Amino acid sequence: MIVTSDAELKAALAAANPGDTIRVAPGNYPVFNSSRERGFEEPVTIEAVERHAAVFAGLDLQNWGGLAVRGVRVASDASVAVNMSRTRRVSLHDCKISSAKPDRDPWNNGNTGIHIRSAESAGVHDCDLFDLRTGIYCQRSEYVLLTDNRLTGLREGINIAACDHVSVRRNEIGDFWPNYGKREHPDALQFWCNGETRGCSDVQVVDNRFIQLGRKAVHGMFMRSEVKGLRHKNIVVSGNLYYGSAKHGLSVSDADGVLIERNLVLPSLHAGSGYPRGQDGGETSAALMPTIYCGEDTTGEARHIIGPWMKLPAGVADVGNYRGTPGGCAAALAGELMARGAA
């Protein structure tokens, strides 16, 4: 079935059976905001006839169950472009999500690309998020998959709080444009606990690339708890690359059962340059040497990591890691790749 208007799309969904595909013709559509309490046992797919040519002013998918959205464009000036709160088995695939009038200037945007809250089995796959204040905000959810996405031209990347069974894999996150004049300190990927009653558990951060060029310091992965007594547990950080000039290349604190392995943290040309913060109208930042950091009470193991500087407490086993100059890190990486090839 092909639909050409918002009314036709809602009617098609009302009549849909589990497993059906509804195709959306090219054109501009208002904010989609229909709900279905029972949901579908087998997901119904909403798919653009022509890739990214069906343009929505927003997707409000709250309370949906069993829905996949594929190949659409979302250009929104709403506070949340795609709302996936209280959903079950809802996913996005190959979608482009941005502010209503993308101009490669996230300073004039205050919206979040995707908001996932109180959801179960939520997925965002192979999507482009750009020209937004924040890419993805995920809270109080379980079984969340964020894979193969590209987040660029933002002021903040992915924020996750109080979630269980989370997989963040093969994402490319970088080219941020924070406003350092407003003392912003952005993270590509952040886990936090402020205002929550629990930390995150069973988290996998695997094979992501956090790359920030130029005179802009953006942290890579940053995990901690702001609430005394709340801790994260069962955390795997593996195969990630950080390139930049912020302090926290890969940072994990207030966590138990941590495995950090085969990650590479490299300082950019801006790192350690001493360039003052907030110059050029807030466009540039101070330059620090990126670190691999575990808080004093973190427990687990760190192995086969390459980086210029590491802080590993007594509770984290230090196995086969390399600390050294950028040139030494490159040589260690070459040796590691050769060893993998020979294995």
XYZ file of C-alpha atoms in Angstrom:
343
model
C 0.000 0.000 0.000
C 1.224 3.511 -0.879
C -0.060 6.533 1.066
C 0.246 10.185 0.035
C -1.064 12.104 3.076
C -1.060 12.088 6.865
C -4.727 11.021 6.905
C -4.043 8.105 4.580
C -1.082 6.992 6.704
C -3.160 6.971 9.878
C -5.972 5.093 8.147
C -3.529 2.515 6.781
C -2.064 1.952 10.230
C -5.525 1.582 11.752
C -6.306 -1.159 9.219
C -2.862 -2.810 9.227
C -2.185 -6.403 10.156
C 1.002 -7.628 11.830
C 3.859 -7.765 9.346
C 2.323 -5.328 6.838
C 4.406 -2.662 5.035
C 2.999 0.805 4.390
C 4.920 2.841 1.817
C 4.963 6.625 2.016
C 5.125 8.644 -1.203
C 7.584 11.541 -1.583
C 6.354 14.819 -0.111
C 6.134 16.880 3.066
C 4.141 15.534 5.999
C 3.168 17.093 9.345
C 4.200 15.656 12.699
C 2.994 12.069 12.885
C 1.285 11.567 16.266
C -0.977 8.537 16.307
C -0.944 5.846 19.006
C -2.058 2.216 19.168
C -2.384 0.721 22.627
C -2.278 -2.987 21.754
C 0.550 -2.752 19.224
C 1.518 -5.376 16.681
C 2.970 -8.774 17.517
C 4.983 -8.728 14.284
C 6.203 -5.201 13.453
C 4.419 -3.133 10.858
C 6.847 -1.180 8.651
C 6.459 2.413 7.506
C 8.835 2.795 4.557
C 9.580 5.666 2.189
C 8.902 4.867 -1.459
C 11.943 6.960 -2.366
C 14.748 7.013 0.181
C 14.584 10.177 2.363
C 12.047 11.843 0.039
C 9.156 11.492 2.500
C 9.848 14.380 4.901
C 8.096 14.536 8.279
C 8.010 17.548 10.608
C 8.384 15.064 13.458
C 7.544 11.531 14.573
C 5.653 11.141 17.835
C 5.672 7.381 18.313
C 4.770 7.324 22.003
C 2.964 4.187 23.225
C 3.433 2.275 19.974
C 4.221 -1.411 20.002
C 5.693 -3.282 17.052
C 6.628 -0.608 14.539
C 9.604 -0.089 12.218
C 10.223 3.190 10.375
C 12.558 2.972 7.400
C 14.127 5.459 4.981
C 12.229 8.620 5.967
C 13.532 12.132 6.549
C 12.655 14.054 9.730
C 13.276 17.816 9.679
C 11.859 19.251 12.879
C 11.814 22.404 14.983
C 10.094 20.605 17.884
C 11.979 20.061 21.140
C 12.148 16.338 20.233
C 12.235 15.350 16.563
C 11.474 11.650 17.137
C 9.789 10.636 20.390
C 10.028 6.920 21.210
C 8.870 7.130 24.831
C 6.901 4.229 26.315
C 7.332 2.154 23.174
C 7.825 -1.598 22.768
C 9.714 -3.100 19.842
C 9.919 0.174 17.894
C 12.893 0.869 15.651
C 14.270 3.370 13.144
C 16.301 2.308 10.106
C 18.162 4.415 7.531
C 16.477 7.673 8.578
C 17.864 11.214 8.346
C 17.044 13.414 11.344
C 17.896 17.083 11.769
C 16.563 20.490 12.708
C 13.900 21.978 10.439
C 16.370 24.151 8.548
C 19.806 22.525 8.759
C 22.577 25.059 8.252
C 25.554 23.309 9.922
C 25.123 25.631 12.901
C 23.816 23.741 15.962
C 24.139 26.909 18.050
C 20.737 28.000 16.774
C 19.093 24.643 17.597
C 17.709 23.518 20.949
C 16.188 20.199 20.001
C 17.013 16.540 20.556
C 17.007 14.157 17.615
C 15.633 11.024 19.301
C 14.171 10.646 22.797
C 13.831 7.100 24.171
C 12.261 6.909 27.633
C 10.549 4.051 29.502
C 10.885 1.927 26.373
C 11.521 -1.774 25.790
C 13.401 -3.190 22.806
C 14.082 0.144 21.088
C 16.437 0.350 18.126
C 18.141 3.060 16.062
C 20.094 1.651 13.129
C 22.018 3.192 10.221
C 20.587 6.674 10.797
C 22.089 10.128 10.238
C 21.578 12.737 12.962
C 22.914 16.238 12.373
C 22.410 19.944 13.071
C 20.820 19.325 16.483
C 21.478 20.290 20.095
C 21.657 16.623 21.196
C 21.646 13.458 19.112
C 19.999 10.727 21.237
C 18.634 10.847 24.787
C 17.861 7.456 26.355
C 16.468 7.022 29.877
C 14.834 4.319 32.023
C 14.668 1.805 29.180
C 15.839 -1.736 28.526
C 17.110 -3.700 25.537
C 18.228 -0.679 23.558
C 20.269 -1.094 20.364
C 22.084 1.893 18.820
C 24.070 0.600 15.848
C 25.815 1.893 12.711
C 24.611 5.486 13.143
C 26.373 8.728 12.203
C 26.079 11.708 14.557
C 27.688 14.922 13.304
C 27.249 18.677 13.559
C 25.858 18.473 17.116
C 26.601 20.069 20.471
C 26.078 16.841 22.462
C 26.056 13.208 21.341
C 24.309 10.289 23.101
C 23.098 10.566 26.724
C 22.049 7.401 28.580
C 20.695 7.049 32.135
C 19.142 4.217 34.168
C 19.042 1.738 31.284
C 19.644 -2.020 31.187
C 20.881 -4.205 28.320
C 22.230 -1.447 26.107
C 24.363 -2.009 23.009
C 26.132 0.943 21.341
C 28.001 -0.453 18.340
C 29.808 0.761 15.226
C 28.623 4.360 15.479
C 30.570 7.311 14.069
C 30.307 10.319 16.382
C 32.185 13.555 15.787
C 32.498 16.909 14.045
C 30.741 18.591 16.978
C 30.251 22.353 17.273
C 29.852 23.145 20.977
C 29.571 26.680 22.317
C 32.542 26.852 24.665
C 31.652 30.450 25.466
C 28.692 28.973 27.400
C 31.046 26.536 29.172
C 29.685 23.507 27.336
C 31.738 20.331 27.779
C 30.274 17.854 25.310
C 30.579 14.076 25.290
C 30.199 11.781 22.314
C 28.673 9.192 24.672
C 27.700 9.852 28.286
C 26.223 7.632 31.022
C 24.918 9.351 34.148
C 22.647 8.946 37.211
C 21.563 12.427 38.281
C 17.945 12.301 39.497
C 17.743 8.527 38.988
C 17.328 5.582 41.384
C 19.677 3.184 39.589
C 22.651 3.112 37.289
C 23.060 1.351 33.950
C 23.731 -2.375 33.673
C 24.759 -4.881 30.999
C 26.148 -2.247 28.660
C 28.272 -2.914 25.562
C 30.145 -0.064 23.872
C 31.890 -1.736 20.948
C 33.702 -0.668 17.754
C 32.642 2.989 17.825
C 34.649 5.888 16.422
C 34.764 9.150 18.382
C 36.662 11.614 16.187
C 36.910 15.373 16.673
C 39.153 17.404 14.404
C 40.223 21.028 14.796
C 40.358 23.178 17.917
C 37.337 21.643 19.608
C 37.669 19.396 22.651
C 34.936 16.730 22.783
C 35.122 13.879 25.274
C 34.716 10.328 23.997
C 32.923 8.015 26.425
C 32.199 9.341 29.920
C 30.481 7.192 32.563
C 29.948 8.079 36.205
C 27.300 8.313 38.939
C 26.346 11.650 40.462
C 24.236 9.903 43.155
C 25.972 8.344 46.166
C 25.405 4.601 46.298
C 24.203 4.213 42.711
C 26.571 2.248 40.522
C 26.827 0.924 36.988
C 27.556 -2.771 36.471
C 28.637 -5.237 33.803
C 30.165 -2.764 31.373
C 32.112 -3.789 28.232
C 34.113 -1.135 26.345
C 35.877 -2.800 23.430
C 37.418 -1.945 20.067
C 36.680 1.792 20.182
C 38.753 4.595 18.654
C 39.026 8.077 20.162
C 40.869 10.903 18.403
C 40.690 14.368 19.927
C 41.875 16.796 22.570
C 39.498 16.436 25.543
C 40.477 14.946 28.915
C 38.165 11.941 28.872
C 39.010 9.771 25.890
C 37.434 6.744 27.568
C 36.339 7.230 31.181
C 34.484 4.779 33.450
C 33.767 5.487 37.138
C 31.407 4.175 39.827
C 31.128 0.828 38.037
C 31.648 -2.874 38.805
C 32.346 -5.752 36.461
C 34.077 -3.552 33.895
C 35.994 -4.910 30.905
C 37.922 -2.349 28.857
C 39.829 -3.991 26.026
C 41.504 -3.304 22.667
C 40.670 0.387 22.577
C 42.820 3.057 20.936
C 43.002 6.628 22.279
C 45.027 9.077 20.214
C 45.626 12.802 20.811
C 44.776 15.126 17.927
C 47.127 17.823 16.683
C 45.261 20.261 18.964
C 45.924 18.178 22.105
C 48.326 19.767 24.562
C 48.733 22.920 22.475
C 47.802 25.232 25.347
C 45.230 27.053 23.229
C 42.968 29.093 25.592
C 39.358 28.133 26.119
C 36.536 30.153 24.577
C 38.549 31.996 21.966
C 37.031 33.029 18.637
C 33.625 33.829 20.117
C 33.354 30.474 21.889
C 34.108 28.344 18.846
C 37.345 26.857 20.150
C 38.360 25.107 23.352
C 41.318 24.467 25.537
C 43.490 21.555 24.485
C 44.169 18.631 26.816
C 45.792 15.234 26.441
C 43.089 12.518 26.235
C 43.194 9.810 28.878
C 41.850 6.375 29.642
C 40.465 6.774 33.140
C 38.802 4.549 35.726
C 37.544 5.982 39.002
C 39.144 4.873 42.275
C 36.356 2.466 43.261
C 35.834 0.925 39.809
C 36.409 -2.835 39.559
C 37.191 -5.024 36.572
C 39.956 -5.431 33.984
C 41.671 -3.265 31.364
C 43.685 -5.111 28.742
C 45.452 -4.453 25.449
C 44.662 -0.724 25.400
C 46.812 1.839 23.601
C 46.873 5.464 24.742
C 49.131 8.329 25.845
C 47.986 8.278 29.479
C 45.962 5.948 31.701
C 44.728 5.950 35.266
C 43.719 2.504 36.476
C 42.970 1.958 40.193
C 43.932 -1.115 42.184
C 40.549 -2.709 41.573
C 41.083 -2.755 37.797
C 43.588 -5.356 36.554
C 46.184 -3.805 34.221
C 46.971 -6.380 31.502
C 49.134 -5.757 28.437
C 48.381 -2.045 28.079
C 50.622 0.474 26.320
C 51.170 4.024 27.549
C 53.357 6.392 25.559
C 53.845 9.183 23.057
C 51.620 9.491 19.980
C 54.413 8.032 17.862
C 54.852 5.178 20.306
C 51.092 4.583 20.324
C 51.137 4.306 16.523
C 53.981 1.786 16.700
C 52.148 -0.197 19.379
C 49.014 -0.188 17.236
C 50.967 -1.500 14.247
C 52.362 -4.294 16.390
C 48.908 -5.137 17.720
C 47.452 -5.319 14.199
C 50.297 -7.540 13.058
C 49.750 -9.813 16.029
C 46.049 -10.078 15.220
C 46.852 -10.898 11.618
C 49.225 -13.637 12.662
C 46.774 -15.136 15.145
